[in-house]
Coordinates of C-alpha atoms and ligand atoms in Angstrom, one line a residue:
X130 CA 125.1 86.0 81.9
X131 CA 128.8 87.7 81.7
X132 CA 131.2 86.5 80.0
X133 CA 134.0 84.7 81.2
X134 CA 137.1 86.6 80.6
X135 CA 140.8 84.2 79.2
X136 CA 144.0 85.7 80.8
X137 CA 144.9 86.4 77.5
X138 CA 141.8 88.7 77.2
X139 CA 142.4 90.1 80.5
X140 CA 146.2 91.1 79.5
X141 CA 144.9 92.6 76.2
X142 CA 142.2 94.5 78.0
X143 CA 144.6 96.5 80.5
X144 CA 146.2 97.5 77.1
X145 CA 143.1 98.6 75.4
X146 CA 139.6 98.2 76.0
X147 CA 139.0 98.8 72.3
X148 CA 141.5 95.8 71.7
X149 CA 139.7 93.2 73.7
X150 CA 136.2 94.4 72.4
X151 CA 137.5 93.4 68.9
X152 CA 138.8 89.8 70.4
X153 CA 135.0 88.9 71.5
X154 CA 132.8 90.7 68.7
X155 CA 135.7 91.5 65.8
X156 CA 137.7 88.7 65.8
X157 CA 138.1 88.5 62.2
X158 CA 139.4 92.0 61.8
X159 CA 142.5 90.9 63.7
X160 CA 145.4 90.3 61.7
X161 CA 147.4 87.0 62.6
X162 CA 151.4 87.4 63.5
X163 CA 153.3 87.7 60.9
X164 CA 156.6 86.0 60.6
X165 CA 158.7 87.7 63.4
X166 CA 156.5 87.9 65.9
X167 CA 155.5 84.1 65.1
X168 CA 159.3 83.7 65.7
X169 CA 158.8 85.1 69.1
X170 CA 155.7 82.9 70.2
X171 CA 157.5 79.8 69.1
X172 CA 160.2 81.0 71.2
X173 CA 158.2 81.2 73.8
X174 CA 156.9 77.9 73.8
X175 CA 160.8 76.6 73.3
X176 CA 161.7 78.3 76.8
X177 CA 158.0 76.8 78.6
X178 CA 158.9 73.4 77.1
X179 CA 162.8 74.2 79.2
X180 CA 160.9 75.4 82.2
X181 CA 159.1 72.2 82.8
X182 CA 162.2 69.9 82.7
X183 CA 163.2 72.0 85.7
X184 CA 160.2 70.6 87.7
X185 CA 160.3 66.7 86.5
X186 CA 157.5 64.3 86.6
X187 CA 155.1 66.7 86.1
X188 CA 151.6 66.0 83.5
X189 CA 150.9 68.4 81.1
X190 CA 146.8 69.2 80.6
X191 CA 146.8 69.3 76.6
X192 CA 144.8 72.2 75.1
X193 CA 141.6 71.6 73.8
X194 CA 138.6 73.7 72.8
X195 CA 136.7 72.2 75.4
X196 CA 137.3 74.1 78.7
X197 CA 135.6 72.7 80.8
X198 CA 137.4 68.8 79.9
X199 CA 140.8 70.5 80.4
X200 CA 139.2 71.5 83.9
X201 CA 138.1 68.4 84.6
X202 CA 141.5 66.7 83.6
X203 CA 142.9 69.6 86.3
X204 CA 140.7 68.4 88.7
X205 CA 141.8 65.0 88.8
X206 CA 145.5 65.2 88.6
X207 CA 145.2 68.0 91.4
X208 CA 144.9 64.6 93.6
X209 CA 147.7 63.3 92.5
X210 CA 149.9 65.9 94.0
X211 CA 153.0 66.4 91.3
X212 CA 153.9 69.3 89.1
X213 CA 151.1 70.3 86.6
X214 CA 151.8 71.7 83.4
X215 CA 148.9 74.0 81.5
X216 CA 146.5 73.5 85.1
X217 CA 143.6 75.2 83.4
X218 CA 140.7 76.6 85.8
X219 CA 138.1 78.9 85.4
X220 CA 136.3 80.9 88.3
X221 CA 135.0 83.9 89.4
X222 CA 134.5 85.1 85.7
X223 CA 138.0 84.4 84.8
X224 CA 139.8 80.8 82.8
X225 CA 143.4 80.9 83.0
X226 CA 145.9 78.4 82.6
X227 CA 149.1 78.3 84.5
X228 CA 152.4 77.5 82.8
X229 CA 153.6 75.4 85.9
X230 CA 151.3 74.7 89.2
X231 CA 154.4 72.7 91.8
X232 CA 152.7 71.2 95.0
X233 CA 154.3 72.8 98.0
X234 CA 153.8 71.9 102.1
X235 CA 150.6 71.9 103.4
X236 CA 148.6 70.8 100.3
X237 CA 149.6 74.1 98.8
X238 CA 150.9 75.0 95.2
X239 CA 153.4 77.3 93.8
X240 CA 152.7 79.6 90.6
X241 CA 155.9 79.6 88.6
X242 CA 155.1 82.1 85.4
X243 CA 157.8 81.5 82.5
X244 CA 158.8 84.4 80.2
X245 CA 161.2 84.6 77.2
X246 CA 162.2 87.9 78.5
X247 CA 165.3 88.7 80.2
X248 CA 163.3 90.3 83.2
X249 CA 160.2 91.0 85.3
X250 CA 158.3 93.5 83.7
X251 CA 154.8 95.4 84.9
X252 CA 152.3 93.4 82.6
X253 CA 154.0 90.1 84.0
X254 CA 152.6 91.2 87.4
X255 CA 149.5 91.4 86.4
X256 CA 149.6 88.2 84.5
X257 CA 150.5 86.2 87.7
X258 CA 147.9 88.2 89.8
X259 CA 145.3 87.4 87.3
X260 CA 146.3 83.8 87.9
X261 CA 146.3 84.1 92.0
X262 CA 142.9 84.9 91.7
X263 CA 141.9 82.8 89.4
X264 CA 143.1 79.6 91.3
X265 CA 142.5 80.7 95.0
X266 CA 138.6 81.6 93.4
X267 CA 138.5 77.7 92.8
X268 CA 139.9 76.7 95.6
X269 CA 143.8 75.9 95.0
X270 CA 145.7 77.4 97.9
X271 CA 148.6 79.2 96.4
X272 CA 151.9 79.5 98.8
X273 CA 154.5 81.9 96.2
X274 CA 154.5 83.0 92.7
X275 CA 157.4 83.3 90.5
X276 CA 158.3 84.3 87.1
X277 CA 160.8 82.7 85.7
X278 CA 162.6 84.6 82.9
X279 CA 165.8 84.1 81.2
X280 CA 169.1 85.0 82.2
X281 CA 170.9 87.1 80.1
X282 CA 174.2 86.6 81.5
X283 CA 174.4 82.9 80.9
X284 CA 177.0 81.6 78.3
X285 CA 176.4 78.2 76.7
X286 CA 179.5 75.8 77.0
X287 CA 178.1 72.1 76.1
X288 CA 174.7 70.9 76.7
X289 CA 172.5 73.3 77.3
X290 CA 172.0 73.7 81.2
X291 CA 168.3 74.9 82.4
X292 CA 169.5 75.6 85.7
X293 CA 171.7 78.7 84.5
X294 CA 169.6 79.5 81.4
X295 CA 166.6 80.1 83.4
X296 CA 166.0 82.2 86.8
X297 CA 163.1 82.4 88.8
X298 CA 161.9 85.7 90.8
X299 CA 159.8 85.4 93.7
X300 CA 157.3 87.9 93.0
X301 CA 154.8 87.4 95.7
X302 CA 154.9 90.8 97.5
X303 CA 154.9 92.6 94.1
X304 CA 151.7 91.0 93.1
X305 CA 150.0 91.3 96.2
X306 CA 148.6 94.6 95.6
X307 CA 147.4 94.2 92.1
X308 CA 145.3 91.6 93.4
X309 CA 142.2 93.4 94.8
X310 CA 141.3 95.4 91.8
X311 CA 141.5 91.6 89.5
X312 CA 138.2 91.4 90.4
X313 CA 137.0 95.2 89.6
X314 CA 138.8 95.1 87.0
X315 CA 137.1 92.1 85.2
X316 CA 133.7 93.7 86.2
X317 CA 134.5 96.3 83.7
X318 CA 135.3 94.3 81.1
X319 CA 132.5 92.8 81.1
X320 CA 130.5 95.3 81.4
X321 CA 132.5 96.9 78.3
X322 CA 131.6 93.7 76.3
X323 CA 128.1 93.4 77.1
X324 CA 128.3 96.6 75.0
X325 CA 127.0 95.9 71.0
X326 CA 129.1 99.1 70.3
X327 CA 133.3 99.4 70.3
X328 CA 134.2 101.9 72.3
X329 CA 135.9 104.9 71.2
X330 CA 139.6 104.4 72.4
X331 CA 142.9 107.5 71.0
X332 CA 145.3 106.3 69.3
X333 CA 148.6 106.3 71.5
X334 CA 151.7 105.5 73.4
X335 CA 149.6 102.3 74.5
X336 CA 149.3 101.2 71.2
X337 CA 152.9 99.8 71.5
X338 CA 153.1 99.3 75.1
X339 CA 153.5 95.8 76.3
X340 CA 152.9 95.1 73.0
X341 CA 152.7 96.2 69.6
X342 CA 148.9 95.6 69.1
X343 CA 147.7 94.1 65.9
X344 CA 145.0 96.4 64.9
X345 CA 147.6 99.1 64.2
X346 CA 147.2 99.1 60.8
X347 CA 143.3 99.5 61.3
X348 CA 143.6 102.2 64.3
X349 CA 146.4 104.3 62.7
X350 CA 145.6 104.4 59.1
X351 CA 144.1 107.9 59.1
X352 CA 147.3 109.4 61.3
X353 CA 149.8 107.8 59.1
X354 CA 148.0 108.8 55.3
X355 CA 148.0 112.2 57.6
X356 CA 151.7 112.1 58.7
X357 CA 152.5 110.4 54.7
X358 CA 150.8 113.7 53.2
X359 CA 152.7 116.0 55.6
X360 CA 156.1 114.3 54.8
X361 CA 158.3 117.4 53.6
X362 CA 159.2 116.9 50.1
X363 CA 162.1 119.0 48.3
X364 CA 165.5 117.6 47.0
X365 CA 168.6 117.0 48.3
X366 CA 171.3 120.2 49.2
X367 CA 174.9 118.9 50.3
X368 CA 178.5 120.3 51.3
X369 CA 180.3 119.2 48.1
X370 CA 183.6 119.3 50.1
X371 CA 182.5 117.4 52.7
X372 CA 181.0 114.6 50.5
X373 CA 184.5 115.0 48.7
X374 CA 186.7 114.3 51.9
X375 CA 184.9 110.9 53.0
X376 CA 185.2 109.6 49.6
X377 CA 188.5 110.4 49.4
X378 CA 189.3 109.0 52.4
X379 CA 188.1 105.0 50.8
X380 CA 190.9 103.0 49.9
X381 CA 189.9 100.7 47.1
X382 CA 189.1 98.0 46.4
X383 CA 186.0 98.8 48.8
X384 CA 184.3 96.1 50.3
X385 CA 180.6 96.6 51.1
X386 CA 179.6 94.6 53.5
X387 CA 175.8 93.5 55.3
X388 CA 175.2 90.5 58.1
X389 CA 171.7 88.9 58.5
X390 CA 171.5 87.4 62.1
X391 CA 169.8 85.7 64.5
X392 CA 169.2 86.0 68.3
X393 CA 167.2 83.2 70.1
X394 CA 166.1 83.0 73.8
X395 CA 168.0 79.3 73.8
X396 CA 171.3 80.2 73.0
X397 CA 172.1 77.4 70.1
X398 CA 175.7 77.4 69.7
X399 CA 178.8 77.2 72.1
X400 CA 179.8 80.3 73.5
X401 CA 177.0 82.6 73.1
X402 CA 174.5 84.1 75.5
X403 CA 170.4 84.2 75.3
X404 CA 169.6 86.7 72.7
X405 CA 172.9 87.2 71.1
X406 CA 172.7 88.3 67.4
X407 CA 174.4 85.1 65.4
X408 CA 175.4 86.0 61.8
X409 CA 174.0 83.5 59.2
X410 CA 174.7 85.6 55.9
X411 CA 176.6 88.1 54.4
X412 CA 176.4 90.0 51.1
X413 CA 179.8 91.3 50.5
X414 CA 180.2 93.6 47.4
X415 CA 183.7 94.0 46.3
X416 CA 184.2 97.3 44.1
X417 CA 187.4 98.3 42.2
X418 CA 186.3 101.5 40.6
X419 CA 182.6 103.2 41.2
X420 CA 181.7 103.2 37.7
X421 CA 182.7 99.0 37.0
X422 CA 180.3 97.0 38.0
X423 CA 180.9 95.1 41.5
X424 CA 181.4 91.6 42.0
X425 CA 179.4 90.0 44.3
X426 CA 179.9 87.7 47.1
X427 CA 176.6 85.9 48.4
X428 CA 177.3 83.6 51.5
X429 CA 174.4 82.0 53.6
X430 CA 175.1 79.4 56.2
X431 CA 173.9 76.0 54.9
X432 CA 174.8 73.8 57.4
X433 CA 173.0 72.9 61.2
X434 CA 175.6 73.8 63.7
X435 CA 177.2 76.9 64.2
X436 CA 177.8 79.6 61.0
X437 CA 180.7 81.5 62.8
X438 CA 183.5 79.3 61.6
X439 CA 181.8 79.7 58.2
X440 CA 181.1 83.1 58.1
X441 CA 184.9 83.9 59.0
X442 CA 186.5 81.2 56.5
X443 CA 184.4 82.7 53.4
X444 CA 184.7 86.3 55.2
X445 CA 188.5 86.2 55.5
X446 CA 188.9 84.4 51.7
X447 CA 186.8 87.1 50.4
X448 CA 188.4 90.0 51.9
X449 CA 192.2 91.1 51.2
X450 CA 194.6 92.6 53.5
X451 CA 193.9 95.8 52.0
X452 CA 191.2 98.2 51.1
X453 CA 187.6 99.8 53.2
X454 CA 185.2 97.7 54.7
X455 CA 181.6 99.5 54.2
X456 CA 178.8 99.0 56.4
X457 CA 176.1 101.1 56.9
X458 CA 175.8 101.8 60.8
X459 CA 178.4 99.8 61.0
X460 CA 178.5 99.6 64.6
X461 CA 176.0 96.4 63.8
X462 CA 179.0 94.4 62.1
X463 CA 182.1 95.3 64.2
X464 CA 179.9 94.2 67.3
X465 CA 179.0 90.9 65.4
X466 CA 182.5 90.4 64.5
X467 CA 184.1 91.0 67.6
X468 CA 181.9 89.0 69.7
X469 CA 182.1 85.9 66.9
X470 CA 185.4 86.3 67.0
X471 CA 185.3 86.1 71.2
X472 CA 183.9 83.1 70.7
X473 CA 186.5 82.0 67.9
X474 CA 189.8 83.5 69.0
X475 CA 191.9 81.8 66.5
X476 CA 190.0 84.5 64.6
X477 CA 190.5 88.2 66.8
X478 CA 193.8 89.5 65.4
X479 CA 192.3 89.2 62.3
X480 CA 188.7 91.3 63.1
X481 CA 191.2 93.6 65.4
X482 CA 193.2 94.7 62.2
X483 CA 189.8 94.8 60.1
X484 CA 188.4 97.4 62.5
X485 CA 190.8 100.3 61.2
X486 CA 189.2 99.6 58.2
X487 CA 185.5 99.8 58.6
X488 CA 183.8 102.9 57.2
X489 CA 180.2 104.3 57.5
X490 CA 178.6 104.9 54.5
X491 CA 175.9 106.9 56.4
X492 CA 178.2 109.1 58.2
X493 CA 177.4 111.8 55.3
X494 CA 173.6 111.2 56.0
X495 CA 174.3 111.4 60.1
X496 CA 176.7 114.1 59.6
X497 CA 174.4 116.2 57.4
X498 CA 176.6 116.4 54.9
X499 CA 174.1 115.2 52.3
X500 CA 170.7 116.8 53.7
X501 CA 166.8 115.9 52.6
X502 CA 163.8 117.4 54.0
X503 CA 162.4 114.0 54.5
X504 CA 165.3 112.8 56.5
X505 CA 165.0 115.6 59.4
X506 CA 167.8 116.4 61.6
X507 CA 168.3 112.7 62.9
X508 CA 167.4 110.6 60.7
X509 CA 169.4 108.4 58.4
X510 CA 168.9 104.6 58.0
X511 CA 169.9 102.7 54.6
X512 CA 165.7 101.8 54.4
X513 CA 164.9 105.7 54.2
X514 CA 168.1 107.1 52.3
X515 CA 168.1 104.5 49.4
X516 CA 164.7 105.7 47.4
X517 CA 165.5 109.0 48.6
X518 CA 168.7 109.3 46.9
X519 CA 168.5 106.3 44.2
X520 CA 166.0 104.4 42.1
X521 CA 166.2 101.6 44.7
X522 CA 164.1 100.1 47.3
X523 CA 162.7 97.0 49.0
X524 CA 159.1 97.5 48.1
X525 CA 159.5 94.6 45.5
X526 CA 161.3 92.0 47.7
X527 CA 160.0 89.4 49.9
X528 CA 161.8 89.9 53.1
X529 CA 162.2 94.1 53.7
X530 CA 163.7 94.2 56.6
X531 CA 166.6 92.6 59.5
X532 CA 163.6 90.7 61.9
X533 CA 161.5 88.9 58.8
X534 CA 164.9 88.1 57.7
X535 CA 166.0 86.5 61.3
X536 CA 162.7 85.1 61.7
X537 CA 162.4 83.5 57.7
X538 CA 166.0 81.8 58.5
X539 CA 164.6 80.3 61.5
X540 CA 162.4 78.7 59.1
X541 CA 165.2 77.4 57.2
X542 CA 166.6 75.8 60.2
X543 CA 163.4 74.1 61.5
X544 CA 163.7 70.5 59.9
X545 CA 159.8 70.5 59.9
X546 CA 160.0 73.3 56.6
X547 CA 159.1 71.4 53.2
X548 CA 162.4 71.8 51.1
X549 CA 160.6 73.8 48.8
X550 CA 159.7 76.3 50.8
X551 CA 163.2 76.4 51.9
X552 CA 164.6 77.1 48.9
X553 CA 162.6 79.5 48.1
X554 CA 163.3 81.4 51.6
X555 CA 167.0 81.2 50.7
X556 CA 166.8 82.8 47.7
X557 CA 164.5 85.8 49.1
X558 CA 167.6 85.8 52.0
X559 CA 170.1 86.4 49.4
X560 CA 167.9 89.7 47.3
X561 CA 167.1 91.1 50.5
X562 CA 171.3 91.3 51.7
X563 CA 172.6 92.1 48.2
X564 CA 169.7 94.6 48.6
X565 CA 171.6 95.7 51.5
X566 CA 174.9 96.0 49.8
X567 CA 174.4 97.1 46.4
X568 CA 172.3 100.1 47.9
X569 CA 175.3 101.6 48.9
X570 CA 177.2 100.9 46.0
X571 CA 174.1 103.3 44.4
X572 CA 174.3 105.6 47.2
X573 CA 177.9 105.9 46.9
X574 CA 177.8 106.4 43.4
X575 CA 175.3 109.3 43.8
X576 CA 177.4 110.8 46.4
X577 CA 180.2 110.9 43.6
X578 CA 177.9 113.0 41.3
X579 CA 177.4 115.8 44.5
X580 CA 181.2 116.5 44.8
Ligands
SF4_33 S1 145.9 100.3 67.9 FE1 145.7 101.4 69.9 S2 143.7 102.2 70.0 FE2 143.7 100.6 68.4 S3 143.0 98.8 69.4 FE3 145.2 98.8 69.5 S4 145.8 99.7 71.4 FE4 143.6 100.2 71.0

């Protein structure tokens, strides 16, 4: 008998047939998510939760293991003719449940799909046409389908408002088409599974594309060892004058500077949009000379409402009226200053005379003032330039980069993290920014010795 194939399953078998293989017969070589992409499911489930208040007195079918009792719960609140969360049906070879199922005219229902993205993209299509088949194979006559995704222009004043947050497309007509091959389509995966063999899939672009997939590290080891051996090696050659004339243009003390932040779907503060990068730390080194040794200013928002006010109090005690402000692409900061400081305005003549002073310590790196084989012609982050150039690097820390540091804070936040584990995800918050900012202390210091 075949298989009956999840939407899940389905999704993850456009992507790769190799990939869905490994769900059904390889499930434990599949890594779980790790921290940031956790971050993003929970998310996820934040916006659904949203979604639902917008269709009130609704039931939600609670997951269980048992698929045919969440039918049968289905089934019976079908009757009762208000919104269903989590409807959960299986037919035709397919089980798919549906985010929100709205009874419409005529004893029909309305698909309403809900995304934490910021629009419709193609693998949503097929999400919703999966589902139109699904239910209209058991009977459920469908009128529209929408996705409902969230709307990046929306600014947060107050309580949070689900009507502007959210907006829903109609994408009926877009869907339409996709719908005749649902059904050859699942044919061939289950022919594919019957299979005792995984197939033979490249390695490529659709490794990352909708999403990254998990067996990367399994799929790609071979190319990357491959790519690892090929790295060019060599050492460093540089245009001492060059390196000379951006050093000399710092005016100490120097002030090097790195922001953690965070972006959620549901904006969580006043004045701020879906997805816009909060900062909840900085590392601040302050340096007189090269050679003395920097003092250092660790600051990591401990509180539950909003950091901004915060960040700028400590920021603007910390930082004197005179003297460069360091940070590497610093394009990252000013934007995260400028648009705090948009939402604080009591605080904008202050960032608008700080931006004279910001410097990029990477402009020698971009520039190609200071050149390494490794690097290439275009490539210059803090992550690859720091073991490069110094005795430095993340391997030995906790968090190693800006998204498991977003994602660990989130933690921090949720009241349901044991206090423990809290602390202990501060203090791997605090390495991972002075990281940040005592690399380029090293990295300036090196670029010293080259002029
Ligand atoms: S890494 Fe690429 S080839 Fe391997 S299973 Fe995933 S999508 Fe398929």
């Amino acid at each position: 008998m075949s298989r009956s194939i999840s939407k899940s399953k389905y999704l993850a078998g456009l992507q790769c047939p190799k990939l869905l293989w490994s769900h059904y017969h390889a499930k434990e070589a599949i890594p779980g998510p790790d921290a940031a992409t956790q971050a993003v499911f929970d998310q996820g489930h934040e916006v659904g939760r949203l979604a639902q208040t917008l269709f009130p007195g609704g039931t939600e079918v609670e997951w269980s293991e048992d698929g045919a009792a969440m039918r049968a719960t289905t089934e019976k609140l079908l009757a009762e003719r208000r919104p269903l969360y989590e409807a959960t049906f299986g037919a035709a070879g397919v089980f798919a449940r549906a985010d929100i199922l709205n009874p419409v005219e005529d004893g029909h229902w309305d698909i309403i799909e809900v995304k934490s993205g910021t629009s419709v993209k193609e693998i949503n299509l097929h999400d919703v046409a999966l589902q139109r088949y699904c239910y209209e194979s058991a009977g459920i006559p469908i009128r529209r389908c929408h996705l409902m995704h969230i709307n990046n222009q929306y600014v947060r004043r107050g309580a949070l408002d689900p009507h502007g947050l959210l907006h829903a497309e109609d994408i009926t007509a877009a869907i339409a088409p996709l719908i005749p091959d649902v059904p050859v389509r699942i044919q061939a995966m289950q022919q594919m599974l019957a299979q005792p063999v995984c197939p033979a899939v490249e390695i490529g672009e659709h490794c990352d594309a909708p999403y990254p997939c998990p067996l990367k590290a399994e799929c790609w080891a071979t190319r990357w060892a491959s790519e690892a051996a090929a790295t060019p090696t060599g050492t460093w050659t540089w245009d001492a004058s060059a390196i000379g004339a951006f050093l000399d243009d710092l005016t100490y003390p120097l002030y090097l500077l790195d922001f953690e932040t965070m972006g959620t779907a549901i904006p969580l503060f006043d004045e701020s949009r879906p997805y816009q990068q909060v900062p909840f730390q900085f590392s601040l080194h302050v340096v007189e000379r090269l050679e003395e040794e920097p003092r250092h200013i660790s600051w990591l928002w401990d509180g539950t409402g909003d950091p901004r006010q915060a960040m700028f109090t400590e920021l603007r005690r910390a930082i004197g009226n005179t003297g460069s402000v360091l940070a590497y692409y610093k394009r990252f900061e000013e934007a995260r200053l400028q648009e705090s400081a948009a939402a604080l305005p009591e605080h904008a003549a202050w960032v608008d005379a700080l931006m004279p002073r910001m410097v990029d310590p990477g402009d020698p790196f971009r520039l190609r003032a200071a050149r390494h084989p490794a690097l290439g012609e275009r490539r210059w982050s803090l992550k690859l330039v720091l073991p490069l150039l110094t005795d430095l690097s993340y391997d030995a820390l906790e968090i190693q980069d800006g998204c498991s540091a977003s994602a660990e804070f989130l933690r921090v936040l949720d009241a349901k993290t044991d206090p423990a584990e809290r602390a202990v995800v501060r203090k791997n918050l605090e390495e991972y920014c002075r990281q940040d900012t005592y690399g380029m202390l090293a990295i300036l210091r090196k670029l010293d010795s080259m002029r």
